[in-house]
Amino acid sequence: MEGLRYRRASSWELDLIMREAEKYGSLKHELFGVIEGRFRDVYAVNSSLWAELEGLKVPPYAFGTFIGTIKVDRNLVEKFYPNVEFFYFVEIEKNYAVLKPRSAFMFTTGKDVFREGVREYSWKGSRKLVVMDENGTILGLGLINPGKKPFIRNLTDVGAFIRRPRG
């Protein structure tokens, strides 16, 4: 925990978050905190939680809902890398796929999706799609491959945490 610092997200960081959200729709949340360490981890917080944090004598290791990380990419450009939970703070309007039940289950086990497993999709500009089940539950992120198999390649999903190796 040595060297960790928490603070509100700066206007530049908010802009990075908003630009990522705009690829899929509009951002529904406005208060974000950052914990700076090796990377800058971003958390969605509400105002009452933020007020509690300001009264702590020991800085927190984490708070709120972890939504992603800000890193410098290989081209030396700062970028916000969202996780699956980030998309619950976005009004999804484009670049999404709704899967049929069997495909939705298979996607959460790390599998790719064929065209016949997709109930509906919207694709405008970005090859990345938010993947959901028929109830609107966000399952993960996929990469669309129109005209090819698989139709949607699994980039990450809600089951990845459980499948990762321990040790």
PDB file of N, CA, C and O in Angstrom, residues 23-80:
ATOM      1  N   LYS A  23     -18.305   5.434 -27.330  1.00  0.00           N
ATOM      2  CA  LYS A  23     -18.221   4.395 -28.362  1.00  0.00           C
ATOM      3  C   LYS A  23     -19.427   3.463 -28.291  1.00  0.00           C
ATOM      4  O   LYS A  23     -19.743   2.770 -29.255  1.00  0.00           O
ATOM      5  N   TYR A  24     -20.101   3.441 -27.135  1.00  0.00           N
ATOM      6  CA  TYR A  24     -21.197   2.505 -26.888  1.00  0.00           C
ATOM      7  C   TYR A  24     -22.517   3.200 -26.554  1.00  0.00           C
ATOM      8  O   TYR A  24     -23.552   2.563 -26.544  1.00  0.00           O
ATOM      9  N   GLY A  25     -22.470   4.469 -26.240  1.00  0.00           N
ATOM     10  CA  GLY A  25     -23.672   5.204 -25.857  1.00  0.00           C
ATOM     11  C   GLY A  25     -23.285   6.431 -25.044  1.00  0.00           C
ATOM     12  O   GLY A  25     -22.374   7.155 -25.412  1.00  0.00           O
ATOM     13  N   SER A  26     -23.965   6.635 -23.920  1.00  0.00           N
ATOM     14  CA  SER A  26     -23.669   7.813 -23.101  1.00  0.00           C
ATOM     15  C   SER A  26     -23.403   7.391 -21.657  1.00  0.00           C
ATOM     16  O   SER A  26     -23.981   6.431 -21.149  1.00  0.00           O
ATOM     17  N   LEU A  27     -22.523   8.133 -21.013  1.00  0.00           N
ATOM     18  CA  LEU A  27     -22.137   7.867 -19.633  1.00  0.00           C
ATOM     19  C   LEU A  27     -23.280   8.262 -18.706  1.00  0.00           C
ATOM     20  O   LEU A  27     -23.828   9.351 -18.817  1.00  0.00           O
ATOM     21  N   LYS A  28     -23.666   7.376 -17.778  1.00  0.00           N
ATOM     22  CA  LYS A  28     -24.768   7.628 -16.847  1.00  0.00           C
ATOM     23  C   LYS A  28     -24.270   8.023 -15.455  1.00  0.00           C
ATOM     24  O   LYS A  28     -25.080   8.170 -14.561  1.00  0.00           O
ATOM     25  N   HIS A  29     -22.991   8.158 -15.275  1.00  0.00           N
ATOM     26  CA  HIS A  29     -22.418   8.408 -13.951  1.00  0.00           C
ATOM     27  C   HIS A  29     -21.426   9.557 -14.068  1.00  0.00           C
ATOM     28  O   HIS A  29     -20.863   9.775 -15.133  1.00  0.00           O
ATOM     29  N   GLU A  30     -21.223  10.288 -12.973  1.00  0.00           N
ATOM     30  CA  GLU A  30     -20.329  11.440 -13.092  1.00  0.00           C
ATOM     31  C   GLU A  30     -19.227  11.554 -12.051  1.00  0.00           C
ATOM     32  O   GLU A  30     -18.311  12.342 -12.222  1.00  0.00           O
ATOM     33  N   LEU A  31     -19.272  10.768 -10.975  1.00  0.00           N
ATOM     34  CA  LEU A  31     -18.245  10.889  -9.939  1.00  0.00           C
ATOM     35  C   LEU A  31     -17.343   9.654  -9.956  1.00  0.00           C
ATOM     36  O   LEU A  31     -17.805   8.535  -9.749  1.00  0.00           O
ATOM     37  N   PHE A  32     -16.069   9.905 -10.229  1.00  0.00           N
ATOM     38  CA  PHE A  32     -15.095   8.821 -10.312  1.00  0.00           C
ATOM     39  C   PHE A  32     -13.887   9.164  -9.461  1.00  0.00           C
ATOM     40  O   PHE A  32     -13.474  10.317  -9.379  1.00  0.00           O
ATOM     41  N   GLY A  33     -13.338   8.148  -8.836  1.00  0.00           N
ATOM     42  CA  GLY A  33     -12.126   8.306  -8.061  1.00  0.00           C
ATOM     43  C   GLY A  33     -11.012   7.496  -8.687  1.00  0.00           C
ATOM     44  O   GLY A  33     -11.252   6.555  -9.444  1.00  0.00           O
ATOM     45  N   VAL A  34      -9.787   7.884  -8.376  1.00  0.00           N
ATOM     46  CA  VAL A  34      -8.610   7.221  -8.939  1.00  0.00           C
ATOM     47  C   VAL A  34      -7.685   6.835  -7.796  1.00  0.00           C
ATOM     48  O   VAL A  34      -7.489   7.610  -6.857  1.00  0.00           O
ATOM     49  N   ILE A  35      -7.155   5.630  -7.873  1.00  0.00           N
ATOM     50  CA  ILE A  35      -6.076   5.237  -6.967  1.00  0.00           C
ATOM     51  C   ILE A  35      -4.832   5.104  -7.829  1.00  0.00           C
ATOM     52  O   ILE A  35      -4.803   4.316  -8.783  1.00  0.00           O
ATOM     53  N   GLU A  36      -3.854   5.927  -7.504  1.00  0.00           N
ATOM     54  CA  GLU A  36      -2.607   5.922  -8.254  1.00  0.00           C
ATOM     55  C   GLU A  36      -1.594   5.026  -7.562  1.00  0.00           C
ATOM     56  O   GLU A  36      -1.348   5.151  -6.373  1.00  0.00           O
ATOM     57  N   GLY A  37      -1.045   4.152  -8.323  1.00  0.00           N
ATOM     58  CA  GLY A  37       0.036   3.271  -7.889  1.00  0.00           C
ATOM     59  C   GLY A  37       0.862   3.030  -9.135  1.00  0.00           C
ATOM     60  O   GLY A  37       1.244   3.961  -9.836  1.00  0.00           O
ATOM     61  N   ARG A  38       1.080   1.771  -9.444  1.00  0.00           N
ATOM     62  CA  ARG A  38       1.770   1.432 -10.699  1.00  0.00           C
ATOM     63  C   ARG A  38       0.942   1.898 -11.904  1.00  0.00           C
ATOM     64  O   ARG A  38       1.477   2.375 -12.895  1.00  0.00           O
ATOM     65  N   PHE A  39      -0.369   1.707 -11.810  1.00  0.00           N
ATOM     66  CA  PHE A  39      -1.305   2.200 -12.819  1.00  0.00           C
ATOM     67  C   PHE A  39      -2.270   3.147 -12.119  1.00  0.00           C
ATOM     68  O   PHE A  39      -2.194   3.333 -10.907  1.00  0.00           O
ATOM     69  N   ARG A  40      -3.198   3.707 -12.860  1.00  0.00           N
ATOM     70  CA  ARG A  40      -4.257   4.522 -12.280  1.00  0.00           C
ATOM     71  C   ARG A  40      -5.561   3.738 -12.395  1.00  0.00           C
ATOM     72  O   ARG A  40      -6.135   3.655 -13.467  1.00  0.00           O
ATOM     73  N   ASP A  41      -5.980   3.140 -11.289  1.00  0.00           N
ATOM     74  CA  ASP A  41      -7.223   2.387 -11.260  1.00  0.00           C
ATOM     75  C   ASP A  41      -8.378   3.353 -11.026  1.00  0.00           C
ATOM     76  O   ASP A  41      -8.294   4.224 -10.159  1.00  0.00           O
ATOM     77  N   VAL A  42      -9.457   3.179 -11.785  1.00  0.00           N
ATOM     78  CA  VAL A  42     -10.592   4.090 -11.746  1.00  0.00           C
ATOM     79  C   VAL A  42     -11.781   3.383 -11.097  1.00  0.00           C
ATOM     80  O   VAL A  42     -12.094   2.234 -11.423  1.00  0.00           O
ATOM     81  N   TYR A  43     -12.452   4.098 -10.192  1.00  0.00           N
ATOM     82  CA  TYR A  43     -13.600   3.582  -9.454  1.00  0.00           C
ATOM     83  C   TYR A  43     -14.775   4.529  -9.596  1.00  0.00           C
ATOM     84  O   TYR A  43     -14.601   5.753  -9.515  1.00  0.00           O
ATOM     85  N   ALA A  44     -15.961   3.972  -9.795  1.00  0.00           N
ATOM     86  CA  ALA A  44     -17.196   4.759  -9.762  1.00  0.00           C
ATOM     87  C   ALA A  44     -17.618   4.852  -8.298  1.00  0.00           C
ATOM     88  O   ALA A  44     -17.666   3.840  -7.604  1.00  0.00           O
ATOM     89  N   VAL A  45     -17.882   6.062  -7.841  1.00  0.00           N
ATOM     90  CA  VAL A  45     -18.286   6.278  -6.448  1.00  0.00           C
ATOM     91  C   VAL A  45     -19.502   7.193  -6.420  1.00  0.00           C
ATOM     92  O   VAL A  45     -19.785   7.894  -7.390  1.00  0.00           O
ATOM     93  N   ASN A  46     -20.197   7.199  -5.295  1.00  0.00           N
ATOM     94  CA  ASN A  46     -21.267   8.176  -5.120  1.00  0.00           C
ATOM     95  C   ASN A  46     -20.803   9.218  -4.113  1.00  0.00           C
ATOM     96  O   ASN A  46     -19.787   9.058  -3.450  1.00  0.00           O
ATOM     97  N   SER A  47     -21.558  10.291  -3.993  1.00  0.00           N
ATOM     98  CA  SER A  47     -21.110  11.411  -3.159  1.00  0.00           C
ATOM     99  C   SER A  47     -21.040  11.043  -1.672  1.00  0.00           C
ATOM    100  O   SER A  47     -20.156  11.524  -0.964  1.00  0.00           O
ATOM    101  N   SER A  48     -21.934  10.186  -1.190  1.00  0.00           N
ATOM    102  CA  SER A  48     -21.867   9.820   0.235  1.00  0.00           C
ATOM    103  C   SER A  48     -20.627   8.974   0.524  1.00  0.00           C
ATOM    104  O   SER A  48     -19.989   9.139   1.563  1.00  0.00           O
ATOM    105  N   LEU A  49     -20.263   8.084  -0.383  1.00  0.00           N
ATOM    106  CA  LEU A  49     -19.035   7.303  -0.203  1.00  0.00           C
ATOM    107  C   LEU A  49     -17.819   8.223  -0.248  1.00  0.00           C
ATOM    108  O   LEU A  49     -16.905   8.084   0.567  1.00  0.00           O
ATOM    109  N   TRP A  50     -17.822   9.169  -1.171  1.00  0.00           N
ATOM    110  CA  TRP A  50     -16.691  10.090  -1.271  1.00  0.00           C
ATOM    111  C   TRP A  50     -16.529  10.892   0.023  1.00  0.00           C
ATOM    112  O   TRP A  50     -15.414  11.097   0.499  1.00  0.00           O
ATOM    113  N   ALA A  51     -17.642  11.310   0.624  1.00  0.00           N
ATOM    114  CA  ALA A  51     -17.583  12.052   1.886  1.00  0.00           C
ATOM    115  C   ALA A  51     -16.968  11.178   2.990  1.00  0.00           C
ATOM    116  O   ALA A  51     -16.178  11.669   3.801  1.00  0.00           O
ATOM    117  N   GLU A  52     -17.310   9.902   3.015  1.00  0.00           N
ATOM    118  CA  GLU A  52     -16.717   8.980   3.989  1.00  0.00           C
ATOM    119  C   GLU A  52     -15.212   8.835   3.767  1.00  0.00           C
ATOM    120  O   GLU A  52     -14.440   8.801   4.707  1.00  0.00           O
ATOM    121  N   LEU A  53     -14.803   8.743   2.510  1.00  0.00           N
ATOM    122  CA  LEU A  53     -13.380   8.585   2.186  1.00  0.00           C
ATOM    123  C   LEU A  53     -12.565   9.770   2.663  1.00  0.00           C
ATOM    124  O   LEU A  53     -11.440   9.607   3.144  1.00  0.00           O
ATOM    125  N   GLU A  54     -13.127  10.972   2.517  1.00  0.00           N
ATOM    126  CA  GLU A  54     -12.392  12.172   2.908  1.00  0.00           C
ATOM    127  C   GLU A  54     -12.131  12.228   4.403  1.00  0.00           C
ATOM    128  O   GLU A  54     -11.210  12.891   4.854  1.00  0.00           O
ATOM    129  N   GLY A  55     -12.923  11.481   5.194  1.00  0.00           N
ATOM    130  CA  GLY A  55     -12.731  11.466   6.638  1.00  0.00           C
ATOM    131  C   GLY A  55     -11.796  10.377   7.137  1.00  0.00           C
ATOM    132  O   GLY A  55     -11.489  10.327   8.328  1.00  0.00           O
ATOM    133  N   LEU A  56     -11.321   9.512   6.255  1.00  0.00           N
ATOM    134  CA  LEU A  56     -10.439   8.421   6.677  1.00  0.00           C
ATOM    135  C   LEU A  56      -9.044   8.922   7.023  1.00  0.00           C
ATOM    136  O   LEU A  56      -8.501   9.803   6.356  1.00  0.00           O
ATOM    137  N   LYS A  57      -8.462   8.320   8.043  1.00  0.00           N
ATOM    138  CA  LYS A  57      -7.087   8.671   8.416  1.00  0.00           C
ATOM    139  C   LYS A  57      -6.067   7.842   7.631  1.00  0.00           C
ATOM    140  O   LYS A  57      -4.936   8.259   7.439  1.00  0.00           O
ATOM    141  N   VAL A  58      -6.476   6.658   7.181  1.00  0.00           N
ATOM    142  CA  VAL A  58      -5.612   5.774   6.397  1.00  0.00           C
ATOM    143  C   VAL A  58      -6.154   5.744   4.969  1.00  0.00           C
ATOM    144  O   VAL A  58      -7.354   5.531   4.776  1.00  0.00           O
ATOM    145  N   PRO A  59      -5.308   5.977   3.967  1.00  0.00           N
ATOM    146  CA  PRO A  59      -5.817   5.967   2.588  1.00  0.00           C
ATOM    147  C   PRO A  59      -6.312   4.582   2.179  1.00  0.00           C
ATOM    148  O   PRO A  59      -5.700   3.573   2.535  1.00  0.00           O
ATOM    149  N   PRO A  60      -7.410   4.512   1.437  1.00  0.00           N
ATOM    150  CA  PRO A  60      -7.954   3.211   1.032  1.00  0.00           C
ATOM    151  C   PRO A  60      -7.136   2.572  -0.085  1.00  0.00           C
ATOM    152  O   PRO A  60      -6.467   3.252  -0.858  1.00  0.00           O
ATOM    153  N   TYR A  61      -7.209   1.251  -0.125  1.00  0.00           N
ATOM    154  CA  TYR A  61      -6.578   0.491  -1.207  1.00  0.00           C
ATOM    155  C   TYR A  61      -7.508   0.429  -2.413  1.00  0.00           C
ATOM    156  O   TYR A  61      -7.078   0.373  -3.555  1.00  0.00           O
ATOM    157  N   ALA A  62      -8.810   0.431  -2.148  1.00  0.00           N
ATOM    158  CA  ALA A  62      -9.835   0.400  -3.181  1.00  0.00           C
ATOM    159  C   ALA A  62     -11.114   0.978  -2.596  1.00  0.00           C
ATOM    160  O   ALA A  62     -11.273   1.040  -1.381  1.00  0.00           O
ATOM    161  N   PHE A  63     -12.017   1.420  -3.459  1.00  0.00           N
ATOM    162  CA  PHE A  63     -13.305   1.952  -3.012  1.00  0.00           C
ATOM    163  C   PHE A  63     -14.258   1.985  -4.193  1.00  0.00           C
ATOM    164  O   PHE A  63     -13.840   2.003  -5.333  1.00  0.00           O
ATOM    165  N   GLY A  64     -15.540   1.959  -3.908  1.00  0.00           N
ATOM    166  CA  GLY A  64     -16.532   2.031  -4.975  1.00  0.00           C
ATOM    167  C   GLY A  64     -16.496   0.794  -5.863  1.00  0.00           C
ATOM    168  O   GLY A  64     -16.121  -0.293  -5.450  1.00  0.00           O
ATOM    169  N   THR A  65     -16.889   0.973  -7.113  1.00  0.00           N
ATOM    170  CA  THR A  65     -16.892  -0.111  -8.097  1.00  0.00           C
ATOM    171  C   THR A  65     -15.732   0.096  -9.059  1.00  0.00           C
ATOM    172  O   THR A  65     -15.665   1.125  -9.733  1.00  0.00           O
ATOM    173  N   PHE A  66     -14.834  -0.863  -9.114  1.00  0.00           N
ATOM    174  CA  PHE A  66     -13.694  -0.785 -10.023  1.00  0.00           C
ATOM    175  C   PHE A  66     -14.215  -0.883 -11.458  1.00  0.00           C
ATOM    176  O   PHE A  66     -14.910  -1.827 -11.810  1.00  0.00           O
ATOM    177  N   ILE A  67     -13.894   0.119 -12.296  1.00  0.00           N
ATOM    178  CA  ILE A  67     -14.414   0.138 -13.667  1.00  0.00           C
ATOM    179  C   ILE A  67     -13.332   0.085 -14.742  1.00  0.00           C
ATOM    180  O   ILE A  67     -13.653  -0.028 -15.921  1.00  0.00           O
ATOM    181  N   GLY A  68     -12.071   0.178 -14.361  1.00  0.00           N
ATOM    182  CA  GLY A  68     -11.023   0.091 -15.367  1.00  0.00           C
ATOM    183  C   GLY A  68      -9.735   0.751 -14.926  1.00  0.00           C
ATOM    184  O   GLY A  68      -9.606   1.202 -13.784  1.00  0.00           O
ATOM    185  N   THR A  69      -8.802   0.827 -15.853  1.00  0.00           N
ATOM    186  CA  THR A  69      -7.461   1.342 -15.570  1.00  0.00           C
ATOM    187  C   THR A  69      -7.032   2.300 -16.664  1.00  0.00           C
ATOM    188  O   THR A  69      -7.325   2.076 -17.838  1.00  0.00           O
ATOM    189  N   ILE A  70      -6.335   3.334 -16.275  1.00  0.00           N
ATOM    190  CA  ILE A  70      -5.740   4.259 -17.247  1.00  0.00           C
ATOM    191  C   ILE A  70      -4.263   3.912 -17.339  1.00  0.00           C
ATOM    192  O   ILE A  70      -3.555   3.876 -16.327  1.00  0.00           O
ATOM    193  N   LYS A  71      -3.830   3.604 -18.560  1.00  0.00           N
ATOM    194  CA  LYS A  71      -2.430   3.243 -18.807  1.00  0.00           C
ATOM    195  C   LYS A  71      -1.951   3.975 -20.053  1.00  0.00           C
ATOM    196  O   LYS A  71      -2.747   4.455 -20.858  1.00  0.00           O
ATOM    197  N   VAL A  72      -0.657   3.977 -20.229  1.00  0.00           N
ATOM    198  CA  VAL A  72      -0.045   4.497 -21.450  1.00  0.00           C
ATOM    199  C   VAL A  72       0.151   3.305 -22.382  1.00  0.00           C
ATOM    200  O   VAL A  72       0.762   2.306 -21.987  1.00  0.00           O
ATOM    201  N   ASP A  73      -0.384   3.397 -23.601  1.00  0.00           N
ATOM    202  CA  ASP A  73      -0.264   2.268 -24.540  1.00  0.00           C
ATOM    203  C   ASP A  73       1.107   2.258 -25.209  1.00  0.00           C
ATOM    204  O   ASP A  73       1.971   3.090 -24.911  1.00  0.00           O
ATOM    205  N   ARG A  74       1.324   1.317 -26.117  1.00  0.00           N
ATOM    206  CA  ARG A  74       2.641   1.169 -26.754  1.00  0.00           C
ATOM    207  C   ARG A  74       3.013   2.351 -27.642  1.00  0.00           C
ATOM    208  O   ARG A  74       4.169   2.535 -27.996  1.00  0.00           O
ATOM    209  N   ASN A  75       2.018   3.185 -28.007  1.00  0.00           N
ATOM    210  CA  ASN A  75       2.293   4.396 -28.783  1.00  0.00           C
ATOM    211  C   ASN A  75       2.477   5.620 -27.885  1.00  0.00           C
ATOM    212  O   ASN A  75       2.454   6.742 -28.352  1.00  0.00           O
ATOM    213  N   LEU A  76       2.618   5.362 -26.577  1.00  0.00           N
ATOM    214  CA  LEU A  76       2.810   6.401 -25.562  1.00  0.00           C
ATOM    215  C   LEU A  76       1.621   7.349 -25.456  1.00  0.00           C
ATOM    216  O   LEU A  76       1.775   8.542 -25.196  1.00  0.00           O
ATOM    217  N   VAL A  77       0.418   6.807 -25.658  1.00  0.00           N
ATOM    218  CA  VAL A  77      -0.820   7.570 -25.543  1.00  0.00           C
ATOM    219  C   VAL A  77      -1.586   7.051 -24.336  1.00  0.00           C
ATOM    220  O   VAL A  77      -1.740   5.840 -24.163  1.00  0.00           O
ATOM    221  N   GLU A  78      -2.063   7.966 -23.489  1.00  0.00           N
ATOM    222  CA  GLU A  78      -2.871   7.551 -22.344  1.00  0.00           C
ATOM    223  C   GLU A  78      -4.215   7.057 -22.829  1.00  0.00           C
ATOM    224  O   GLU A  78      -4.847   7.670 -23.684  1.00  0.00           O
ATOM    225  N   LYS A  79      -4.671   5.946 -22.249  1.00  0.00           N
ATOM    226  CA  LYS A  79      -5.931   5.362 -22.665  1.00  0.00           C
ATOM    227  C   LYS A  79      -6.620   4.738 -21.465  1.00  0.00           C
ATOM    228  O   LYS A  79      -5.969   4.215 -20.561  1.00  0.00           O
ATOM    229  N   PHE A  80      -7.952   4.808 -21.462  1.00  0.00           N
ATOM    230  CA  PHE A  80      -8.750   4.163 -20.432  1.00  0.00           C
ATOM    231  C   PHE A  80      -9.133   2.776 -20.928  1.00  0.00           C
ATOM    232  O   PHE A  80      -9.699   2.621 -22.004  1.00  0.00           O
TER     233      PHE A  80
END
